[in-house]
Amino acid sequence: MLDYKLLAALNAVIEHGGFERGAASLGLSQSAVSQRIKLLESRLGTPVLVRMSPPQATAAGQRLLNHVQQVRLLERDLRTDLPAMDSRSSMSRLRVALNADSLATWWAQAISGWCSAEQVLLDMQVEDQDVGLRRMRNGEVAACVCATEQPVAGARSLLLGHMPYLAVASREFIARHFPDGVSIAQLPQVPAIVFGPDDQLQHRFLRQLGVAGEFEYHLCPSSEGFVRLLTAGIGWGMVPALQVATELRSGVLCELVPGQAQQVALYWHYWRNGGQLLEGLTRELAARVPRLLG
Amino acid sequence: MLDYKLLAALNAVIEHGGFERGAASLGLSQSAVSQRIKLLESRLGTPVLVRMSPPQATAAGQRLLNHVQQVRLLERDLRTDLPAMDSRSSMSRLRVALNADSLATWWAQAISGWCSAEQVLLDMQVEDQDVGLRRMRNGEVAACVCATEQPVAGARSLLLGHMPYLAVASREFIARHFPDGVSIAQLPQVPAIVFGPDDQLQHRFLRQLGVAGEFEYHLCPSSEGFVRLLTAGIGWGMVPALQVATELRSGVLCELVPGQAQQVALYWHYWRNGGQLLEGLTRELAARVPRLLG
């Protein structure tokens, strides 16, 4: 069998973002951890991490981390069957990538009861969907929430539901730019807010209304920052209806063109051989998320 | 003088995250943009970007982008003095790195009036402070909000104020884990929530209370997700007092140990030669932020 002490050293350095903290988490000296990783590399004949700050796993290192996480999930199943096996911490770790808007809206309510009941600690990573799926393929995360249906090799995908996005702006913004009512044709001349270079929601919304071409925009890669900028009247943008329900009710934010919601599908991608823990989380999400998405 | 057509091509590809979109933003074909970048590279004798998805600027490319942004800021000053010079879009772009919690709390209120009045579009980037300052040094952003005072070469720093962080959890979480009242000594045994590997606030809070060693935690690199997880009762964590004022008032969230706020200093770093626009923003922040931070 593999020498798991070496793999655990690699895992700790990457998980804690450095040799010093990784070593501390294992109760080892930094030089002991460093030696284990060198030994691992000499056995493999290839580097497992790039010595930068924070250290990055190489392709070979990622493959090993993938393996470590799968083994841990299987060990957890084992401990459930043979509770006497391990008297140490009974908390399991699960690494999951998800889109920022899910984390900012329904995610916490969907998983909190399950995490407490199952004693699971989550490593959540915010990634746009291409990166999230690549991380699944590399084995850096065991599961991923994104808008793409096609699973990567070794994984399954499950439709959780659709998240409606609305085009909104502050009442004050609309009054300032459109004193005579919102003019679709003029919309590209007022500033929008866009989440990042890959966020095409605003473009799709304008195309759906028959407006083509470029428009001016702020870039804000933060879900809460996005809503704060909308509320402060700096631009218009597409946000999950879930996230601005209060602001719409109070009239702080208004829909630009009612009845033009964009539906974004959400899929749960998970390793096929992720053990009972991942299967349990999948069942929990399948049961809870459709209701949370309304 | 330099051939700015070539630099503009590089800037568009990086800003829009790809050759196709970069070319579209300039109204050019992809092959025209590609040729311009090749010409730039052959003149310099070094690559300016790495052809990955999305394309990344090399060190030389970043230096050029830095220059482009500085020239644009200076051009803006010129256009203010000679308004007839340019009849095209009068919106300027400014790229700024800031920590997630600032973007999730006071930032929008501090800058929205100024952005609208000055017709500025912001490219905001969420970065922890080491990365933010490195991006300033590389010239990828013109300014940065972070907790470090020491400015990078060519820049100045300005203390904006202090942001108090409180250790909080949901009322239900406290009742479940501490039915007889919060026990500091037991705190490491209940799950915490930590923003990322560099987030030492929870560690500092425990040390301040005389509790040493490791503790279990969820990782959640999203400000809004963090508050949602706290509210859903999955763990305890340190959050800006500003961000949970409503939840504390309503009693959904409670302070674990009242009177133990952690103060985090916030500095504004900005290029010394950033033109009048950046100076104006600096004056605006100096005037508004201390009041917003309370």
Coordinates of C-alpha atoms in Angstrom, one line a residue:
Chain A
M1 CA 0.0 0.0 0.0
L2 CA 1.0 3.6 -0.4
D3 CA 2.7 5.4 2.5
Y4 CA -0.2 7.6 3.7
K5 CA 2.0 9.6 6.1
L6 CA 3.6 11.1 3.0
L7 CA 0.2 11.8 1.4
A8 CA -1.2 13.3 4.6
A9 CA 1.8 15.7 4.6
L10 CA 1.1 16.8 1.1
N11 CA -2.6 17.2 1.9
A12 CA -1.9 19.3 5.0
V13 CA 0.4 21.7 3.2
I14 CA -2.1 22.4 0.4
E15 CA -5.1 22.5 2.8
H16 CA -3.5 24.9 5.2
G17 CA -1.8 27.0 2.4
G18 CA 1.8 26.6 3.7
F19 CA 4.5 24.3 5.1
E20 CA 4.5 25.9 8.6
R21 CA 0.7 25.7 9.1
G22 CA 0.4 22.3 7.4
A23 CA 3.1 21.0 9.8
A24 CA 1.3 22.6 12.8
S25 CA -2.0 20.9 11.9
L26 CA -0.2 17.5 12.0
G27 CA 1.7 18.3 15.1
L28 CA 5.0 17.9 13.2
S29 CA 7.9 20.2 12.6
Q30 CA 8.2 22.0 9.3
S31 CA 11.3 20.1 8.4
A32 CA 9.6 16.7 9.0
V33 CA 6.8 17.7 6.7
S34 CA 9.3 19.0 4.1
Q35 CA 11.2 15.7 4.2
R36 CA 8.0 13.6 3.8
I37 CA 7.1 15.6 0.7
K38 CA 10.6 15.3 -0.7
L39 CA 10.5 11.5 -0.1
L40 CA 7.1 11.4 -1.9
E41 CA 8.6 13.3 -4.8
S42 CA 11.7 11.1 -5.1
R43 CA 9.5 7.9 -5.0
L44 CA 7.2 9.3 -7.7
G45 CA 10.1 10.8 -9.7
T46 CA 8.1 14.0 -10.2
P47 CA 7.3 17.2 -8.1
V48 CA 3.9 17.1 -6.2
L49 CA 3.8 20.8 -5.4
V50 CA 5.2 24.1 -6.6
R51 CA 7.0 25.9 -3.8
M52 CA 5.2 29.3 -4.1
S53 CA 3.1 31.1 -1.5
P54 CA 0.7 29.5 -1.0
P55 CA 2.1 26.2 -2.3
Q56 CA 0.2 24.8 -5.4
A57 CA -0.2 21.1 -6.2
T58 CA 1.1 19.9 -9.5
A59 CA -1.0 17.7 -11.8
A60 CA 0.6 14.7 -10.1
G61 CA 0.0 16.3 -6.6
Q62 CA -3.7 16.9 -7.5
R63 CA -4.2 13.3 -8.5
L64 CA -2.8 12.3 -5.1
L65 CA -5.0 14.7 -3.2
N66 CA -8.0 13.3 -5.1
H67 CA -7.0 9.9 -3.9
V68 CA -6.5 11.1 -0.3
Q69 CA -10.0 12.6 -0.3
Q70 CA -11.6 9.5 -1.8
V71 CA -9.8 7.3 0.8
R72 CA -11.0 9.5 3.6
L73 CA -14.6 9.3 2.5
L74 CA -14.3 5.5 2.4
E75 CA -12.6 5.5 5.8
R76 CA -15.6 7.4 7.1
D77 CA -17.9 4.6 5.9
L78 CA -15.6 2.1 7.6
R79 CA -15.7 4.0 10.9
T80 CA -19.5 4.1 10.8
D81 CA -19.5 0.3 10.6
L82 CA -16.6 -0.2 13.1
P83 CA -16.9 2.7 15.5
A84 CA -14.2 1.3 17.8
M85 CA -11.6 1.8 15.0
D86 CA -11.0 5.4 15.6
S87 CA -11.4 7.4 18.8
R88 CA -10.1 10.7 17.3
S89 CA -12.1 13.5 15.9
S90 CA -15.2 12.2 14.3
M91 CA -15.6 15.2 12.0
S92 CA -15.2 14.5 8.3
R93 CA -14.1 17.1 5.7
L94 CA -15.8 17.4 2.4
R95 CA -14.5 19.8 -0.3
V96 CA -17.2 21.3 -2.6
A97 CA -17.0 24.0 -5.3
L98 CA -20.1 26.2 -5.9
N99 CA -21.1 29.4 -7.7
A100 CA -21.1 32.5 -5.6
D101 CA -24.8 33.2 -6.0
S102 CA -25.8 29.7 -4.6
L103 CA -23.5 30.3 -1.6
A104 CA -25.0 33.7 -1.1
T105 CA -28.6 32.4 -1.2
W106 CA -30.0 28.9 -0.6
W107 CA -26.8 26.8 0.2
A108 CA -26.6 27.4 3.9
Q109 CA -30.2 26.5 4.6
A110 CA -29.9 23.4 2.4
I111 CA -26.9 21.9 4.1
S112 CA -26.7 23.2 7.7
G113 CA -28.9 20.6 9.3
W114 CA -27.2 17.7 7.5
C115 CA -23.7 19.0 8.4
S116 CA -24.6 19.2 12.1
A117 CA -26.3 15.8 12.1
E118 CA -23.5 14.1 10.2
Q119 CA -20.6 16.0 11.9
V120 CA -19.3 17.2 8.5
L121 CA -16.9 20.1 8.0
L122 CA -17.2 21.7 4.6
D123 CA -14.4 23.3 2.6
M124 CA -16.4 25.5 0.2
Q125 CA -14.7 27.0 -2.8
V126 CA -16.3 29.7 -4.9
E127 CA -15.6 29.0 -8.6
D128 CA -17.3 29.8 -11.8
Q129 CA -18.6 26.7 -13.4
D130 CA -15.8 25.9 -15.8
V131 CA -13.2 26.0 -13.0
G132 CA -15.5 24.1 -10.7
L133 CA -15.9 21.2 -13.1
R134 CA -12.1 21.3 -13.9
R135 CA -11.5 21.0 -10.1
M136 CA -13.8 18.0 -10.0
R137 CA -12.0 16.4 -12.9
N138 CA -8.7 17.0 -11.1
G139 CA -10.1 15.5 -7.9
E140 CA -9.6 18.7 -5.9
V141 CA -13.3 18.8 -4.9
A142 CA -15.7 15.9 -4.4
A143 CA -18.7 17.8 -5.7
C144 CA -19.7 21.0 -7.4
V145 CA -22.8 23.2 -8.0
C146 CA -23.0 24.7 -11.5
A147 CA -25.2 25.5 -14.5
T148 CA -23.8 22.7 -16.8
E149 CA -25.5 19.3 -17.0
Q150 CA -22.7 17.2 -18.6
P151 CA -20.8 15.4 -15.8
V152 CA -17.0 14.9 -15.9
A153 CA -15.6 11.3 -16.1
G154 CA -16.3 9.3 -12.9
A155 CA -19.1 11.7 -11.7
R156 CA -22.9 12.0 -11.9
S157 CA -25.0 15.1 -12.2
L158 CA -28.4 15.9 -10.8
L159 CA -30.7 18.8 -11.7
L160 CA -31.5 20.7 -8.5
G161 CA -33.8 23.3 -10.0
H162 CA -33.8 26.7 -11.7
M163 CA -32.8 30.0 -10.1
P164 CA -34.6 33.0 -11.5
Y165 CA -32.5 36.2 -12.1
L166 CA -34.2 39.6 -12.3
A167 CA -32.8 42.8 -13.9
V168 CA -33.0 45.4 -11.1
A169 CA -31.8 48.9 -10.1
S170 CA -32.5 51.2 -7.2
R171 CA -35.5 53.4 -7.4
E172 CA -33.3 56.5 -7.3
F173 CA -31.1 55.2 -10.2
I174 CA -34.2 54.6 -12.4
A175 CA -35.6 58.1 -11.5
R176 CA -32.3 59.7 -12.4
H177 CA -31.6 57.9 -15.7
F178 CA -35.2 57.3 -16.8
P179 CA -37.4 60.1 -15.5
D180 CA -40.0 59.2 -18.2
G181 CA -39.9 55.5 -17.5
V182 CA -37.4 52.8 -18.4
S183 CA -36.4 52.9 -22.1
I184 CA -35.0 49.6 -23.3
A185 CA -33.2 51.2 -26.2
Q186 CA -31.4 53.6 -23.8
L187 CA -30.4 50.8 -21.3
P188 CA -26.9 50.3 -22.9
Q189 CA -26.1 53.9 -22.2
V190 CA -26.4 53.7 -18.5
P191 CA -23.9 51.7 -16.4
A192 CA -24.5 48.1 -15.6
I193 CA -22.9 45.8 -13.0
V194 CA -21.4 42.6 -14.2
F195 CA -20.1 39.8 -11.9
G196 CA -17.0 39.0 -14.0
P197 CA -15.8 38.4 -17.6
D198 CA -17.8 35.2 -17.8
D199 CA -21.1 36.7 -16.6
Q200 CA -23.3 36.8 -19.7
L201 CA -26.6 37.4 -17.9
Q202 CA -26.8 41.1 -18.6
H203 CA -25.9 40.5 -22.3
R204 CA -28.6 37.8 -22.6
F205 CA -31.2 40.0 -20.9
L206 CA -30.5 42.8 -23.4
R207 CA -30.5 40.5 -26.4
Q208 CA -33.8 39.0 -25.2
L209 CA -35.2 42.5 -25.3
G210 CA -33.8 43.0 -28.8
V211 CA -30.9 45.3 -27.8
A212 CA -27.6 44.3 -29.4
G213 CA -24.1 45.5 -29.0
E214 CA -21.8 46.6 -26.1
F215 CA -22.7 48.4 -23.0
E216 CA -20.7 50.1 -20.1
Y217 CA -20.3 48.2 -16.9
H218 CA -18.7 48.0 -13.5
L219 CA -17.1 44.6 -12.6
C220 CA -17.9 43.3 -9.1
P221 CA -17.0 39.7 -8.4
S222 CA -18.9 39.5 -5.0
S223 CA -22.6 38.6 -4.6
E224 CA -23.1 40.8 -1.6
G225 CA -21.0 43.6 -3.0
F226 CA -23.2 43.4 -6.2
V227 CA -26.4 43.9 -4.2
R228 CA -24.8 46.8 -2.2
L229 CA -23.8 48.5 -5.4
L230 CA -27.3 48.1 -6.9
T231 CA -28.8 49.5 -3.7
A232 CA -26.3 52.4 -3.7
G233 CA -27.5 53.3 -7.2
I234 CA -24.3 52.8 -9.1
G235 CA -25.8 50.7 -11.9
W236 CA -28.4 48.0 -12.9
G237 CA -27.7 44.3 -12.9
M238 CA -29.1 40.8 -12.9
V239 CA -29.4 39.2 -9.4
P240 CA -31.1 36.1 -8.0
A241 CA -34.7 36.9 -7.1
L242 CA -34.1 35.0 -3.9
Q243 CA -31.3 37.5 -2.9
V244 CA -33.3 40.7 -3.3
A245 CA -36.7 39.7 -2.1
T246 CA -36.6 42.1 0.8
E247 CA -35.3 45.0 -1.3
L248 CA -38.0 44.5 -3.9
R249 CA -40.7 44.3 -1.3
S250 CA -39.5 47.5 0.4
G251 CA -39.2 49.3 -3.0
V252 CA -35.4 50.1 -2.5
L253 CA -34.8 48.0 -5.7
C254 CA -37.2 47.8 -8.6
E255 CA -37.4 45.5 -11.6
L256 CA -36.4 47.3 -14.8
V257 CA -38.8 45.3 -17.1
P258 CA -41.2 43.0 -15.1
G259 CA -41.8 39.6 -16.5
Q260 CA -38.3 39.1 -18.1
A261 CA -36.6 36.8 -15.5
Q262 CA -33.7 34.7 -16.8
Q263 CA -33.8 31.1 -15.5
V264 CA -30.4 29.6 -14.6
A265 CA -30.3 25.8 -14.2
L266 CA -28.4 24.4 -11.2
Y267 CA -26.8 21.0 -11.3
W268 CA -25.2 19.0 -8.5
H269 CA -22.1 17.1 -9.7
Y270 CA -20.7 14.4 -7.4
W271 CA -18.2 11.6 -7.6
R272 CA -19.7 8.3 -8.4
N273 CA -17.5 6.5 -5.8
G274 CA -17.7 9.1 -3.1
G275 CA -19.0 6.8 -0.3
Q276 CA -22.1 7.0 1.8
L277 CA -21.4 10.5 3.0
L278 CA -21.5 12.1 -0.4
E279 CA -24.6 10.0 -1.3
G280 CA -26.3 11.2 1.9
L281 CA -25.6 14.8 1.0
T282 CA -26.9 14.2 -2.5
R283 CA -30.1 12.8 -1.1
E284 CA -30.4 15.8 1.2
L285 CA -30.0 18.3 -1.6
A286 CA -32.4 16.5 -3.8
A287 CA -35.0 16.7 -1.1
R288 CA -34.4 20.3 0.1
V289 CA -33.2 22.4 -2.7
P290 CA -36.2 22.4 -5.1
R291 CA -38.3 23.8 -2.2
L292 CA -35.7 26.5 -1.3
L293 CA -35.5 27.6 -5.0
G294 CA -39.3 28.1 -4.8
Chain B
M1 CA 6.3 56.9 -28.8
L2 CA 5.0 53.4 -28.3
D3 CA 2.4 52.0 -30.6
Y4 CA -0.7 52.2 -28.5
K5 CA -2.8 50.1 -30.9
L6 CA -0.7 47.1 -29.9
L7 CA -1.0 47.9 -26.2
A8 CA -4.7 48.4 -26.5
A9 CA -5.0 45.0 -28.0
L10 CA -3.2 43.4 -25.1
N11 CA -5.3 45.3 -22.6
A12 CA -8.6 44.3 -24.3
V13 CA -7.6 40.6 -24.4
I14 CA -6.8 40.6 -20.7
E15 CA -9.7 42.8 -19.6
H16 CA -12.3 40.7 -21.5
G17 CA -10.7 37.4 -20.6
G18 CA -10.1 36.1 -24.2
F19 CA -9.1 36.9 -27.7
E20 CA -12.6 36.7 -29.2
R21 CA -14.2 39.0 -26.6
G22 CA -11.2 41.3 -26.5
A23 CA -11.4 41.7 -30.3
A24 CA -15.1 42.3 -30.2
S25 CA -14.7 45.1 -27.6
L26 CA -12.4 46.9 -30.1
G27 CA -14.5 46.2 -33.1
L28 CA -11.7 44.1 -34.6
S29 CA -11.3 40.6 -35.9
Q30 CA -9.7 38.0 -33.6
S31 CA -6.9 37.6 -36.1
A32 CA -6.2 41.3 -36.2
V33 CA -5.9 41.4 -32.4
S34 CA -3.7 38.2 -32.5
Q35 CA -1.4 39.8 -35.0
R36 CA -1.1 43.0 -33.0
I37 CA -0.1 41.0 -29.9
K38 CA 2.4 38.9 -31.9
L39 CA 3.9 42.2 -33.3
L40 CA 4.2 43.6 -29.8
E41 CA 5.9 40.4 -28.6
S42 CA 8.4 40.4 -31.6
R43 CA 9.3 44.1 -30.9
L44 CA 9.8 43.4 -27.2
G45 CA 11.5 40.0 -27.8
T46 CA 9.4 38.5 -25.0
P47 CA 5.9 37.1 -24.6
V48 CA 3.3 39.4 -23.1
L49 CA 0.7 36.9 -22.3
V50 CA 0.3 33.1 -21.7
R51 CA -2.2 31.5 -24.1
M52 CA -4.4 29.8 -21.6
S53 CA -8.1 30.2 -20.8
P54 CA -8.4 33.0 -19.7
P55 CA -5.2 34.5 -21.1
Q56 CA -2.8 35.7 -18.4
A57 CA -0.3 38.6 -18.7
T58 CA 3.4 37.7 -18.3
A59 CA 5.5 39.9 -16.0
A60 CA 6.4 42.0 -19.1
G61 CA 2.7 42.1 -20.1
Q62 CA 1.6 43.3 -16.6
R63 CA 4.2 46.0 -16.8
L64 CA 2.7 47.2 -20.1
L65 CA -0.9 47.0 -18.7
N66 CA 0.3 49.1 -15.8
H67 CA 1.6 51.7 -18.3
V68 CA -1.7 51.6 -20.3
Q69 CA -3.8 52.2 -17.2
Q70 CA -1.5 55.1 -16.1
V71 CA -1.7 56.7 -19.6
R72 CA -5.5 56.4 -19.5
L73 CA -5.7 58.1 -16.2
L74 CA -3.5 60.9 -17.5
E75 CA -5.6 61.1 -20.8
R76 CA -8.6 61.6 -18.6
D77 CA -7.1 64.6 -17.0
L78 CA -6.3 65.9 -20.5
R79 CA -9.8 65.4 -21.7
T80 CA -11.1 67.4 -18.7
D81 CA -8.9 70.3 -19.8
L82 CA -9.6 69.9 -23.5
P83 CA -13.1 68.5 -23.8
A84 CA -13.2 68.8 -27.6
M85 CA -10.4 66.3 -27.8
D86 CA -12.6 63.2 -27.6
S87 CA -16.2 62.9 -28.4
R88 CA -16.4 59.2 -27.6
S89 CA -17.5 57.5 -24.3
S90 CA -16.7 59.8 -21.4
M91 CA -16.7 56.9 -18.9
S92 CA -13.3 56.1 -17.4
R93 CA -12.3 52.7 -16.0
L94 CA -10.5 52.3 -12.7
R95 CA -9.2 48.9 -11.5
V96 CA -9.2 48.4 -7.7
A97 CA -8.5 45.4 -5.4
L98 CA -10.3 45.2 -2.1
N99 CA -10.9 42.7 0.6
A100 CA -14.2 40.8 0.4
D101 CA -15.6 42.2 3.7
S102 CA -15.1 45.8 2.6
L103 CA -16.9 45.1 -0.6
A104 CA -19.7 43.4 1.3
T105 CA -20.2 46.3 3.7
W106 CA -19.2 50.0 3.4
W107 CA -17.6 50.2 -0.1
A108 CA -20.7 50.7 -2.2
Q109 CA -22.0 53.6 0.0
A110 CA -18.5 55.2 0.0
I111 CA -18.0 55.3 -3.8
S112 CA -21.4 55.3 -5.5
G113 CA -22.0 59.0 -5.5
W114 CA -18.5 59.8 -6.7
C115 CA -18.7 57.2 -9.5
S116 CA -21.9 58.6 -10.8
A117 CA -20.7 62.2 -10.6
E118 CA -17.3 61.5 -12.2
Q119 CA -18.7 59.0 -14.7
V120 CA -16.3 56.3 -13.6
L121 CA -16.7 52.5 -14.1
L122 CA -14.9 50.4 -11.6
D123 CA -13.3 47.0 -12.1
M124 CA -13.4 45.6 -8.6
Q125 CA -11.2 42.6 -7.7
V126 CA -11.7 40.7 -4.5
E127 CA -8.2 39.7 -3.2
D128 CA -6.7 39.0 0.2
Q129 CA -4.2 41.7 1.1
D130 CA -1.0 40.0 0.0
V131 CA -2.4 39.4 -3.5
G132 CA -3.9 42.9 -3.6
L133 CA -0.6 44.6 -2.9
R134 CA 1.2 42.3 -5.4
R135 CA -1.3 43.4 -8.0
M136 CA -0.6 47.0 -7.2
R137 CA 3.2 46.4 -7.5
N138 CA 2.6 44.7 -10.9
G139 CA 0.4 47.6 -12.0
E140 CA -2.6 45.4 -12.5
V141 CA -4.7 47.6 -10.2
A142 CA -4.4 51.3 -9.5
A143 CA -5.5 51.1 -5.9
C144 CA -6.2 48.6 -3.1
V145 CA -8.0 48.4 0.3
C146 CA -6.2 46.1 2.8
A147 CA -5.0 45.8 6.4
T148 CA -1.3 46.5 5.7
E149 CA 0.1 50.0 6.1
Q150 CA 3.4 49.7 4.2
P151 CA 2.9 51.0 0.6
V152 CA 4.5 49.3 -2.4
A153 CA 7.1 51.3 -4.5
G154 CA 5.4 54.2 -6.3
A155 CA 2.4 54.2 -4.1
R156 CA 1.0 55.9 -1.0
S157 CA -1.1 54.5 1.8
L158 CA -3.8 56.2 3.9
L159 CA -5.5 54.9 7.1
L160 CA -9.3 54.8 6.4
G161 CA -10.2 53.5 9.9
H162 CA -10.8 50.3 11.8
M163 CA -13.4 47.7 11.2
P164 CA -14.6 45.9 14.4
Y165 CA -15.1 42.1 14.0
L166 CA -17.4 40.2 16.5
A167 CA -17.4 36.5 17.3
V168 CA -21.0 35.5 16.7
A169 CA -23.2 32.4 16.3
S170 CA -26.9 31.8 15.9
R171 CA -29.0 31.6 19.1
E172 CA -30.0 28.1 18.2
F173 CA -26.3 27.1 17.8
I174 CA -25.4 28.5 21.2
A175 CA -28.3 26.8 22.9
R176 CA -27.4 23.4 21.2
H177 CA -23.7 23.5 22.0
F178 CA -23.7 25.5 25.2
P179 CA -27.0 24.9 27.1
D180 CA -25.3 26.1 30.3
G181 CA -23.8 29.2 28.7
V182 CA -20.8 29.7 26.4
S183 CA -17.7 28.0 27.8
I184 CA -14.6 29.5 26.3
A185 CA -12.6 26.3 27.0
Q186 CA -15.1 24.2 25.0
L187 CA -15.1 26.6 22.0
P188 CA -12.4 24.7 20.1
Q189 CA -14.6 21.6 20.2
V190 CA -17.5 23.1 18.3
P191 CA -17.2 23.9 14.5
A192 CA -16.0 27.4 13.5
I193 CA -16.3 29.0 10.1
V194 CA -13.1 30.5 8.6
F195 CA -13.0 32.6 5.4
G196 CA -9.8 31.0 4.0
P197 CA -6.4 29.7 4.9
D198 CA -5.2 33.3 5.5
D199 CA -8.0 34.2 7.8
Q200 CA -6.5 34.3 11.3
L201 CA -9.3 36.2 13.1
Q202 CA -10.8 33.2 14.7
H203 CA -7.3 32.0 15.9
R204 CA -6.5 35.5 17.3
F205 CA -9.9 35.6 19.1
L206 CA -9.3 32.3 20.8
R207 CA -5.7 33.2 21.7
Q208 CA -6.9 36.5 23.1
L209 CA -9.2 34.5 25.4
G210 CA -6.3 32.2 26.4
V211 CA -7.3 29.2 24.3
A212 CA -4.4 27.8 22.3
G213 CA -4.2 25.0 19.7
E214 CA -6.2 23.9 16.8
F215 CA -10.0 23.8 16.3
E216 CA -12.4 22.4 13.7
Y217 CA -13.7 24.6 11.0
H218 CA -15.7 25.0 7.8
L219 CA -14.0 27.0 5.0
C220 CA -16.2 29.6 3.3
P221 CA -14.6 32.2 1.1
S222 CA -17.7 34.4 0.6
S223 CA -18.8 37.2 2.9
E224 CA -22.5 36.7 2.3
G225 CA -22.2 32.9 2.4
F226 CA -20.4 33.3 5.8
V227 CA -23.3 35.2 7.3
R228 CA -25.8 32.7 5.9
L229 CA -23.9 29.8 7.4
L230 CA -23.8 31.5 10.7
T231 CA -27.5 32.2 10.6
A232 CA -28.2 28.6 9.6
G233 CA -26.4 27.5 12.7
I234 CA -23.5 25.6 11.2
G235 CA -20.7 27.2 13.2
W236 CA -19.4 30.3 14.9
G237 CA -17.2 32.9 13.3
M238 CA -15.8 36.4 13.3
V239 CA -17.8 38.9 11.1
P240 CA -17.7 42.7 10.6
A241 CA -20.1 44.2 13.2
L242 CA -21.4 46.4 10.3
Q243 CA -22.5 43.3 8.4
V244 CA -24.6 41.7 11.1
A245 CA -26.1 44.7 12.8
T246 CA -29.7 43.6 11.8
E247 CA -29.2 40.0 12.9
L248 CA -27.7 41.0 16.2
R249 CA -30.6 43.5 16.9
S250 CA -33.2 40.8 16.0
G251 CA -31.4 38.2 18.1
V252 CA -31.0 35.7 15.2
L253 CA -27.2 36.0 15.9
C254 CA -25.6 36.6 19.3
E255 CA -22.1 37.6 20.4
L256 CA -20.3 34.6 22.0
V257 CA -18.3 36.8 24.4
P258 CA -19.4 40.4 24.5
G259 CA -16.7 43.1 24.6
Q260 CA -14.1 41.0 22.7
A261 CA -14.2 42.7 19.3
Q262 CA -11.1 42.4 17.1
Q263 CA -10.2 45.6 15.3
V264 CA -8.9 45.4 11.8
A265 CA -7.2 48.4 10.3
L266 CA -8.1 49.4 6.7
Y267 CA -5.6 51.2 4.5
W268 CA -6.2 52.7 1.1
H269 CA -3.2 52.2 -1.2
Y270 CA -3.0 54.2 -4.4
W271 CA -0.5 55.1 -7.1
R272 CA 1.4 58.3 -6.5
N273 CA 1.1 59.3 -10.2
G274 CA -2.5 58.2 -10.8
G275 CA -3.8 61.5 -12.0
Q276 CA -6.6 63.7 -10.7
L277 CA -9.2 60.9 -10.9
L278 CA -7.4 58.7 -8.4
E279 CA -6.6 61.7 -6.2
G280 CA -10.3 62.6 -6.3
L281 CA -11.3 59.1 -5.2
T282 CA -8.7 59.2 -2.4
R283 CA -10.2 62.5 -1.1
E284 CA -13.7 61.1 -1.3
L285 CA -12.8 58.0 0.7
A286 CA -10.9 60.0 3.3
A287 CA -14.0 62.1 3.8
R288 CA -16.6 59.4 3.8
V289 CA -15.2 56.1 5.1
P290 CA -14.4 57.1 8.7
R291 CA -18.1 58.0 9.1
L292 CA -19.3 54.7 7.5
L293 CA -17.0 52.6 9.7
G294 CA -18.6 54.3 12.7

